[in-house]
JSON list of C-alpha atoms in Angstrom, two decimals:
[
{"chain": "A", "resi": 228, "resn": "MET", "atom": "CA", "xyz": [116.73, -4.32, 78.08]},
{"chain": "A", "resi": 229, "resn": "SER", "atom": "CA", "xyz": [113.37, -2.74, 77.68]},
{"chain": "A", "resi": 230, "resn": "ASN", "atom": "CA", "xyz": [109.92, -5.00, 78.46]},
{"chain": "A", "resi": 231, "resn": "ARG", "atom": "CA", "xyz": [108.75, -5.31, 74.61]},
{"chain": "A", "resi": 232, "resn": "HIS", "atom": "CA", "xyz": [112.58, -6.55, 73.86]},
{"chain": "A", "resi": 233, "resn": "LEU", "atom": "CA", "xyz": [112.18, -8.73, 76.44]},
{"chain": "A", "resi": 234, "resn": "SER", "atom": "CA", "xyz": [108.87, -9.77, 75.73]},
{"chain": "A", "resi": 235, "resn": "ARG", "atom": "CA", "xyz": [110.23, -10.57, 72.00]},
{"chain": "A", "resi": 236, "resn": "SER", "atom": "CA", "xyz": [113.09, -12.32, 73.31]},
{"chain": "A", "resi": 237, "resn": "ILE", "atom": "CA", "xyz": [110.67, -15.08, 75.28]},
{"chain": "A", "resi": 238, "resn": "THR", "atom": "CA", "xyz": [108.49, -15.12, 72.52]},
{"chain": "A", "resi": 239, "resn": "MET", "atom": "CA", "xyz": [111.21, -15.96, 70.36]},
{"chain": "A", "resi": 240, "resn": "GLN", "atom": "CA", "xyz": [112.55, -18.69, 72.64]},
{"chain": "A", "resi": 241, "resn": "SER", "atom": "CA", "xyz": [109.08, -20.05, 73.33]},
{"chain": "A", "resi": 242, "resn": "LEU", "atom": "CA", "xyz": [108.28, -20.41, 69.65]},
{"chain": "A", "resi": 243, "resn": "TYR", "atom": "CA", "xyz": [111.70, -21.97, 69.11]},
{"chain": "A", "resi": 244, "resn": "GLU", "atom": "CA", "xyz": [111.44, -24.72, 71.43]},
{"chain": "A", "resi": 245, "resn": "TRP", "atom": "CA", "xyz": [107.89, -25.36, 70.36]},
{"chain": "A", "resi": 246, "resn": "ASP", "atom": "CA", "xyz": [109.05, -25.49, 66.91]},
{"chain": "A", "resi": 247, "resn": "PHE", "atom": "CA", "xyz": [111.87, -27.55, 67.73]},
{"chain": "A", "resi": 248, "resn": "GLN", "atom": "CA", "xyz": [109.39, -30.51, 69.61]},
{"chain": "A", "resi": 249, "resn": "ILE", "atom": "CA", "xyz": [106.24, -29.99, 67.40]},
{"chain": "A", "resi": 250, "resn": "SER", "atom": "CA", "xyz": [107.79, -32.45, 64.94]},
{"chain": "A", "resi": 251, "resn": "VAL", "atom": "CA", "xyz": [107.30, -35.48, 67.50]},
{"chain": "A", "resi": 252, "resn": "LEU", "atom": "CA", "xyz": [103.98, -33.88, 68.58]},
{"chain": "A", "resi": 253, "resn": "GLU", "atom": "CA", "xyz": [101.05, -36.05, 66.40]},
{"chain": "A", "resi": 254, "resn": "GLY", "atom": "CA", "xyz": [97.39, -34.76, 66.53]},
{"chain": "A", "resi": 255, "resn": "GLU", "atom": "CA", "xyz": [95.41, -31.82, 66.32]},
{"chain": "A", "resi": 256, "resn": "ASP", "atom": "CA", "xyz": [96.24, -28.28, 66.65]},
{"chain": "A", "resi": 257, "resn": "THR", "atom": "CA", "xyz": [94.80, -28.12, 70.16]},
{"chain": "A", "resi": 258, "resn": "LYS", "atom": "CA", "xyz": [97.64, -30.38, 71.49]},
{"chain": "A", "resi": 259, "resn": "LYS", "atom": "CA", "xyz": [100.29, -28.30, 69.88]},
{"chain": "A", "resi": 260, "resn": "LYS", "atom": "CA", "xyz": [98.75, -25.31, 71.34]},
{"chain": "A", "resi": 261, "resn": "GLU", "atom": "CA", "xyz": [98.69, -26.66, 74.82]},
{"chain": "A", "resi": 262, "resn": "LYS", "atom": "CA", "xyz": [102.25, -27.66, 74.44]},
{"chain": "A", "resi": 263, "resn": "LEU", "atom": "CA", "xyz": [102.89, -23.97, 73.19]},
{"chain": "A", "resi": 264, "resn": "ASP", "atom": "CA", "xyz": [100.87, -22.29, 76.08]},
{"chain": "A", "resi": 265, "resn": "ILE", "atom": "CA", "xyz": [102.82, -24.68, 78.65]},
{"chain": "A", "resi": 266, "resn": "ILE", "atom": "CA", "xyz": [106.32, -23.57, 77.51]},
{"chain": "A", "resi": 267, "resn": "VAL", "atom": "CA", "xyz": [105.24, -19.76, 77.20]},
{"chain": "A", "resi": 268, "resn": "LYS", "atom": "CA", "xyz": [104.40, -19.86, 80.88]},
{"chain": "A", "resi": 269, "resn": "ASN", "atom": "CA", "xyz": [107.85, -22.04, 81.83]},
{"chain": "A", "resi": 270, "resn": "ASN", "atom": "CA", "xyz": [109.65, -19.35, 79.75]},
{"chain": "A", "resi": 271, "resn": "ILE", "atom": "CA", "xyz": [107.70, -16.12, 81.24]},
{"chain": "A", "resi": 272, "resn": "LYS", "atom": "CA", "xyz": [108.80, -17.43, 84.71]},
{"chain": "A", "resi": 273, "resn": "GLU", "atom": "CA", "xyz": [112.28, -18.22, 84.29]},
{"chain": "A", "resi": 274, "resn": "TYR", "atom": "CA", "xyz": [112.96, -15.14, 81.84]},
{"chain": "A", "resi": 275, "resn": "GLY", "atom": "CA", "xyz": [110.73, -12.64, 82.55]},
{"chain": "A", "resi": 276, "resn": "VAL", "atom": "CA", "xyz": [109.85, -11.04, 85.42]},
{"chain": "A", "resi": 277, "resn": "ASP", "atom": "CA", "xyz": [107.39, -8.38, 84.16]},
{"chain": "A", "resi": 278, "resn": "ALA", "atom": "CA", "xyz": [106.45, -9.95, 81.21]},
{"chain": "A", "resi": 279, "resn": "GLU", "atom": "CA", "xyz": [103.74, -11.75, 82.75]},
{"chain": "A", "resi": 280, "resn": "LYS", "atom": "CA", "xyz": [101.87, -8.77, 83.40]},
{"chain": "A", "resi": 281, "resn": "ASP", "atom": "CA", "xyz": [102.37, -7.36, 79.70]},
{"chain": "A", "resi": 282, "resn": "ASP", "atom": "CA", "xyz": [99.87, -9.37, 77.45]},
{"chain": "A", "resi": 283, "resn": "PHE", "atom": "CA", "xyz": [102.50, -8.48, 74.86]},
{"chain": "A", "resi": 284, "resn": "VAL", "atom": "CA", "xyz": [103.70, -12.19, 74.88]},
{"chain": "A", "resi": 285, "resn": "PHE", "atom": "CA", "xyz": [100.43, -13.90, 74.45]},
{"chain": "A", "resi": 286, "resn": "ASP", "atom": "CA", "xyz": [99.24, -11.57, 72.02]},
{"chain": "A", "resi": 287, "resn": "VAL", "atom": "CA", "xyz": [102.16, -12.58, 69.93]},
{"chain": "A", "resi": 288, "resn": "ILE", "atom": "CA", "xyz": [102.35, -16.08, 70.41]},
{"chain": "A", "resi": 289, "resn": "ASN", "atom": "CA", "xyz": [98.57, -16.64, 69.71]},
{"chain": "A", "resi": 290, "resn": "GLY", "atom": "CA", "xyz": [98.51, -14.60, 66.85]},
{"chain": "A", "resi": 291, "resn": "VAL", "atom": "CA", "xyz": [101.69, -16.49, 65.44]},
{"chain": "A", "resi": 292, "resn": "PHE", "atom": "CA", "xyz": [100.15, -19.70, 66.38]},
{"chain": "A", "resi": 293, "resn": "ASP", "atom": "CA", "xyz": [96.51, -18.57, 64.80]},
{"chain": "A", "resi": 294, "resn": "ASN", "atom": "CA", "xyz": [98.30, -17.18, 61.47]},
{"chain": "A", "resi": 295, "resn": "LEU", "atom": "CA", "xyz": [100.98, -19.73, 61.20]},
{"chain": "A", "resi": 296, "resn": "LYS", "atom": "CA", "xyz": [99.94, -20.97, 57.77]},
{"chain": "A", "resi": 297, "resn": "LYS", "atom": "CA", "xyz": [99.62, -17.72, 56.25]},
{"chain": "A", "resi": 298, "resn": "ILE", "atom": "CA", "xyz": [102.64, -16.18, 57.93]},
{"chain": "A", "resi": 299, "resn": "ASP", "atom": "CA", "xyz": [104.70, -19.51, 56.44]},
{"chain": "A", "resi": 300, "resn": "GLU", "atom": "CA", "xyz": [103.37, -18.65, 52.86]},
{"chain": "A", "resi": 301, "resn": "ILE", "atom": "CA", "xyz": [104.51, -15.13, 53.38]},
{"chain": "A", "resi": 302, "resn": "ILE", "atom": "CA", "xyz": [108.02, -16.53, 54.20]},
{"chain": "A", "resi": 303, "resn": "LYS", "atom": "CA", "xyz": [108.19, -18.85, 51.09]},
{"chain": "A", "resi": 304, "resn": "ARG", "atom": "CA", "xyz": [107.06, -16.44, 48.89]},
{"chain": "A", "resi": 305, "resn": "LEU", "atom": "CA", "xyz": [109.55, -13.46, 49.90]},
{"chain": "A", "resi": 306, "resn": "ALA", "atom": "CA", "xyz": [112.46, -15.72, 50.43]},
{"chain": "A", "resi": 307, "resn": "PRO", "atom": "CA", "xyz": [111.83, -18.66, 47.34]},
{"chain": "A", "resi": 308, "resn": "GLU", "atom": "CA", "xyz": [115.55, -19.42, 47.69]},
{"chain": "A", "resi": 309, "resn": "TRP", "atom": "CA", "xyz": [115.33, -20.73, 50.73]},
{"chain": "A", "resi": 310, "resn": "PRO", "atom": "CA", "xyz": [112.62, -23.21, 51.70]},
{"chain": "A", "resi": 311, "resn": "ILE", "atom": "CA", "xyz": [110.65, -22.94, 55.04]},
{"chain": "A", "resi": 312, "resn": "GLU", "atom": "CA", "xyz": [112.02, -26.35, 56.28]},
{"chain": "A", "resi": 313, "resn": "GLN", "atom": "CA", "xyz": [115.82, -24.85, 55.39]},
{"chain": "A", "resi": 314, "resn": "VAL", "atom": "CA", "xyz": [115.62, -21.84, 57.24]},
{"chain": "A", "resi": 315, "resn": "THR", "atom": "CA", "xyz": [117.06, -22.21, 60.95]},
{"chain": "A", "resi": 316, "resn": "ILE", "atom": "CA", "xyz": [114.91, -22.42, 63.53]},
{"chain": "A", "resi": 317, "resn": "ILE", "atom": "CA", "xyz": [116.03, -19.17, 64.94]},
{"chain": "A", "resi": 318, "resn": "ASP", "atom": "CA", "xyz": [115.47, -17.15, 61.82]},
{"chain": "A", "resi": 319, "resn": "ARG", "atom": "CA", "xyz": [112.17, -19.14, 60.83]},
{"chain": "A", "resi": 320, "resn": "ASN", "atom": "CA", "xyz": [110.37, -17.94, 64.42]},
{"chain": "A", "resi": 321, "resn": "ILE", "atom": "CA", "xyz": [111.82, -14.48, 64.32]},
{"chain": "A", "resi": 322, "resn": "LEU", "atom": "CA", "xyz": [110.58, -14.25, 60.68]},
{"chain": "A", "resi": 323, "resn": "ARG", "atom": "CA", "xyz": [107.05, -15.19, 62.28]},
{"chain": "A", "resi": 324, "resn": "ILE", "atom": "CA", "xyz": [107.18, -12.87, 65.12]},
{"chain": "A", "resi": 325, "resn": "GLY", "atom": "CA", "xyz": [107.78, -9.79, 62.93]},
{"chain": "A", "resi": 326, "resn": "ILE", "atom": "CA", "xyz": [105.57, -10.79, 59.73]},
{"chain": "A", "resi": 327, "resn": "TYR", "atom": "CA", "xyz": [102.99, -11.27, 62.38]},
{"chain": "A", "resi": 328, "resn": "GLU", "atom": "CA", "xyz": [103.80, -7.66, 63.79]},
{"chain": "A", "resi": 329, "resn": "LEU", "atom": "CA", "xyz": [103.92, -6.02, 60.29]},
{"chain": "A", "resi": 330, "resn": "VAL", "atom": "CA", "xyz": [100.53, -7.88, 58.69]},
{"chain": "A", "resi": 331, "resn": "PHE", "atom": "CA", "xyz": [98.23, -9.49, 61.70]},
{"chain": "A", "resi": 332, "resn": "SER", "atom": "CA", "xyz": [98.70, -7.55, 64.84]},
{"chain": "A", "resi": 333, "resn": "LYS", "atom": "CA", "xyz": [95.82, -5.19, 65.56]},
{"chain": "A", "resi": 334, "resn": "ARG", "atom": "CA", "xyz": [98.39, -3.46, 67.96]},
{"chain": "A", "resi": 335, "resn": "THR", "atom": "CA", "xyz": [98.70, 0.29, 66.57]},
{"chain": "A", "resi": 336, "resn": "ASP", "atom": "CA", "xyz": [101.53, 1.22, 69.31]},
{"chain": "A", "resi": 337, "resn": "VAL", "atom": "CA", "xyz": [104.30, -0.59, 67.16]},
{"chain": "A", "resi": 338, "resn": "PRO", "atom": "CA", "xyz": [105.43, 0.99, 64.45]},
{"chain": "A", "resi": 339, "resn": "PRO", "atom": "CA", "xyz": [106.44, -1.05, 61.33]},
{"chain": "A", "resi": 340, "resn": "ARG", "atom": "CA", "xyz": [110.10, 0.11, 61.66]},
{"chain": "A", "resi": 341, "resn": "VAL", "atom": "CA", "xyz": [110.46, -0.82, 65.20]},
{"chain": "A", "resi": 342, "resn": "ALA", "atom": "CA", "xyz": [109.16, -4.13, 64.56]},
{"chain": "A", "resi": 343, "resn": "ILE", "atom": "CA", "xyz": [111.66, -4.88, 61.93]},
{"chain": "A", "resi": 344, "resn": "ASN", "atom": "CA", "xyz": [114.61, -3.31, 63.97]},
{"chain": "A", "resi": 345, "resn": "GLU", "atom": "CA", "xyz": [113.32, -5.53, 67.08]},
{"chain": "A", "resi": 346, "resn": "ALA", "atom": "CA", "xyz": [113.30, -8.60, 64.75]},
{"chain": "A", "resi": 347, "resn": "ILE", "atom": "CA", "xyz": [117.16, -7.97, 63.36]},
{"chain": "A", "resi": 348, "resn": "GLU", "atom": "CA", "xyz": [118.05, -7.34, 67.27]},
{"chain": "A", "resi": 349, "resn": "LEU", "atom": "CA", "xyz": [116.94, -10.32, 67.89]},
{"chain": "A", "resi": 350, "resn": "ALA", "atom": "CA", "xyz": [118.50, -11.97, 64.86]},
{"chain": "A", "resi": 351, "resn": "LYS", "atom": "CA", "xyz": [121.94, -10.65, 65.72]},
{"chain": "A", "resi": 352, "resn": "SER", "atom": "CA", "xyz": [122.00, -12.00, 69.24]},
{"chain": "A", "resi": 353, "resn": "PHE", "atom": "CA", "xyz": [120.41, -14.98, 68.71]},
{"chain": "A", "resi": 354, "resn": "GLY", "atom": "CA", "xyz": [120.88, -16.12, 65.02]},
{"chain": "A", "resi": 355, "resn": "GLY", "atom": "CA", "xyz": [123.95, -16.89, 62.99]},
{"chain": "A", "resi": 356, "resn": "ASN", "atom": "CA", "xyz": [126.30, -14.30, 61.24]},
{"chain": "A", "resi": 357, "resn": "SER", "atom": "CA", "xyz": [123.74, -13.72, 58.40]},
{"chain": "A", "resi": 358, "resn": "SER", "atom": "CA", "xyz": [120.59, -13.99, 60.34]},
{"chain": "A", "resi": 359, "resn": "GLY", "atom": "CA", "xyz": [120.67, -10.32, 60.79]},
{"chain": "A", "resi": 360, "resn": "LYS", "atom": "CA", "xyz": [120.92, -9.49, 56.70]},
{"chain": "A", "resi": 361, "resn": "PHE", "atom": "CA", "xyz": [118.32, -12.38, 55.98]},
{"chain": "A", "resi": 362, "resn": "ILE", "atom": "CA", "xyz": [115.51, -11.03, 58.57]},
{"chain": "A", "resi": 363, "resn": "ASN", "atom": "CA", "xyz": [116.23, -7.56, 56.89]},
{"chain": "A", "resi": 364, "resn": "GLY", "atom": "CA", "xyz": [115.85, -8.45, 53.54]},
{"chain": "A", "resi": 365, "resn": "VAL", "atom": "CA", "xyz": [112.82, -10.69, 53.97]},
{"chain": "A", "resi": 366, "resn": "LEU", "atom": "CA", "xyz": [110.96, -8.29, 56.64]},
{"chain": "A", "resi": 367, "resn": "GLY", "atom": "CA", "xyz": [112.36, -5.15, 54.63]},
{"chain": "A", "resi": 368, "resn": "SER", "atom": "CA", "xyz": [110.85, -6.53, 51.22]},
{"chain": "A", "resi": 369, "resn": "LEU", "atom": "CA", "xyz": [107.41, -6.92, 53.14]},
{"chain": "A", "resi": 370, "resn": "TYR", "atom": "CA", "xyz": [107.13, -3.67, 54.61]},
{"chain": "A", "resi": 371, "resn": "LYS", "atom": "CA", "xyz": [108.05, -2.29, 50.91]},
{"chain": "A", "resi": 372, "resn": "GLU", "atom": "CA", "xyz": [105.57, -4.58, 49.37]},
{"chain": "A", "resi": 373, "resn": "LYS", "atom": "CA", "xyz": [103.01, -3.43, 52.16]},
{"chain": "A", "resi": 374, "resn": "THR", "atom": "CA", "xyz": [103.63, 0.41, 51.42]},
{"chain": "A", "resi": 375, "resn": "GLU", "atom": "CA", "xyz": [103.57, 0.26, 47.81]},
{"chain": "A", "resi": 376, "resn": "LYS", "atom": "CA", "xyz": [100.02, -1.26, 48.25]},
{"chain": "A", "resi": 377, "resn": "LYS", "atom": "CA", "xyz": [98.99, 1.17, 50.46]},
{"chain": "A", "resi": 378, "resn": "GLU", "atom": "CA", "xyz": [100.16, 4.15, 48.07]},
{"chain": "A", "resi": 379, "resn": "ASN", "atom": "CA", "xyz": [98.52, 2.54, 45.33]},
{"chain": "A", "resi": 380, "resn": "ALA", "atom": "CA", "xyz": [95.26, 2.20, 47.54]},
{"chain": "A", "resi": 381, "resn": "ASP", "atom": "CA", "xyz": [95.79, 6.06, 48.41]},
{"chain": "A", "resi": 382, "resn": "LYS", "atom": "CA", "xyz": [96.42, 6.94, 44.67]},
{"chain": "A", "resi": 383, "resn": "ASN", "atom": "CA", "xyz": [93.21, 5.07, 43.34]},
{"chain": "A", "resi": 384, "resn": "LYS", "atom": "CA", "xyz": [90.75, 6.90, 46.19]},
{"chain": "A", "resi": 385, "resn": "LYS", "atom": "CA", "xyz": [91.82, 10.12, 44.34]}
]
């Protein structure tokens, strides 16, 4: 398993655990962020020998947390027939990772198609029978939307 794939797996598992527990956490985002940081550190110790050296896990976790409301709005917009509360916790957090990488990440070393393929692989490994198709549909729509916007912006510049 590549280091990035392992990092994404740890990220997804941490977000899953946090999302599962967050409904019982009352209070401010600071408490929620502290809980997430503890979960991530524990998961890195348990699953990721080299992941701690890689800032990728923390970049994605912090990016998802910081943009959670915007990311969830994108999920609601792209999957209107699935209220976000009804999307499985696994699928919801895989989508959060994929959307973060496609829209909000400042990293230029992860091509969009790689981010989508990694999300699909996570869905196939951890999700249900239709998770891969669902993740592909949502992230594919987002990628198509972004590509069309970029093409239109490029046409308008000329």
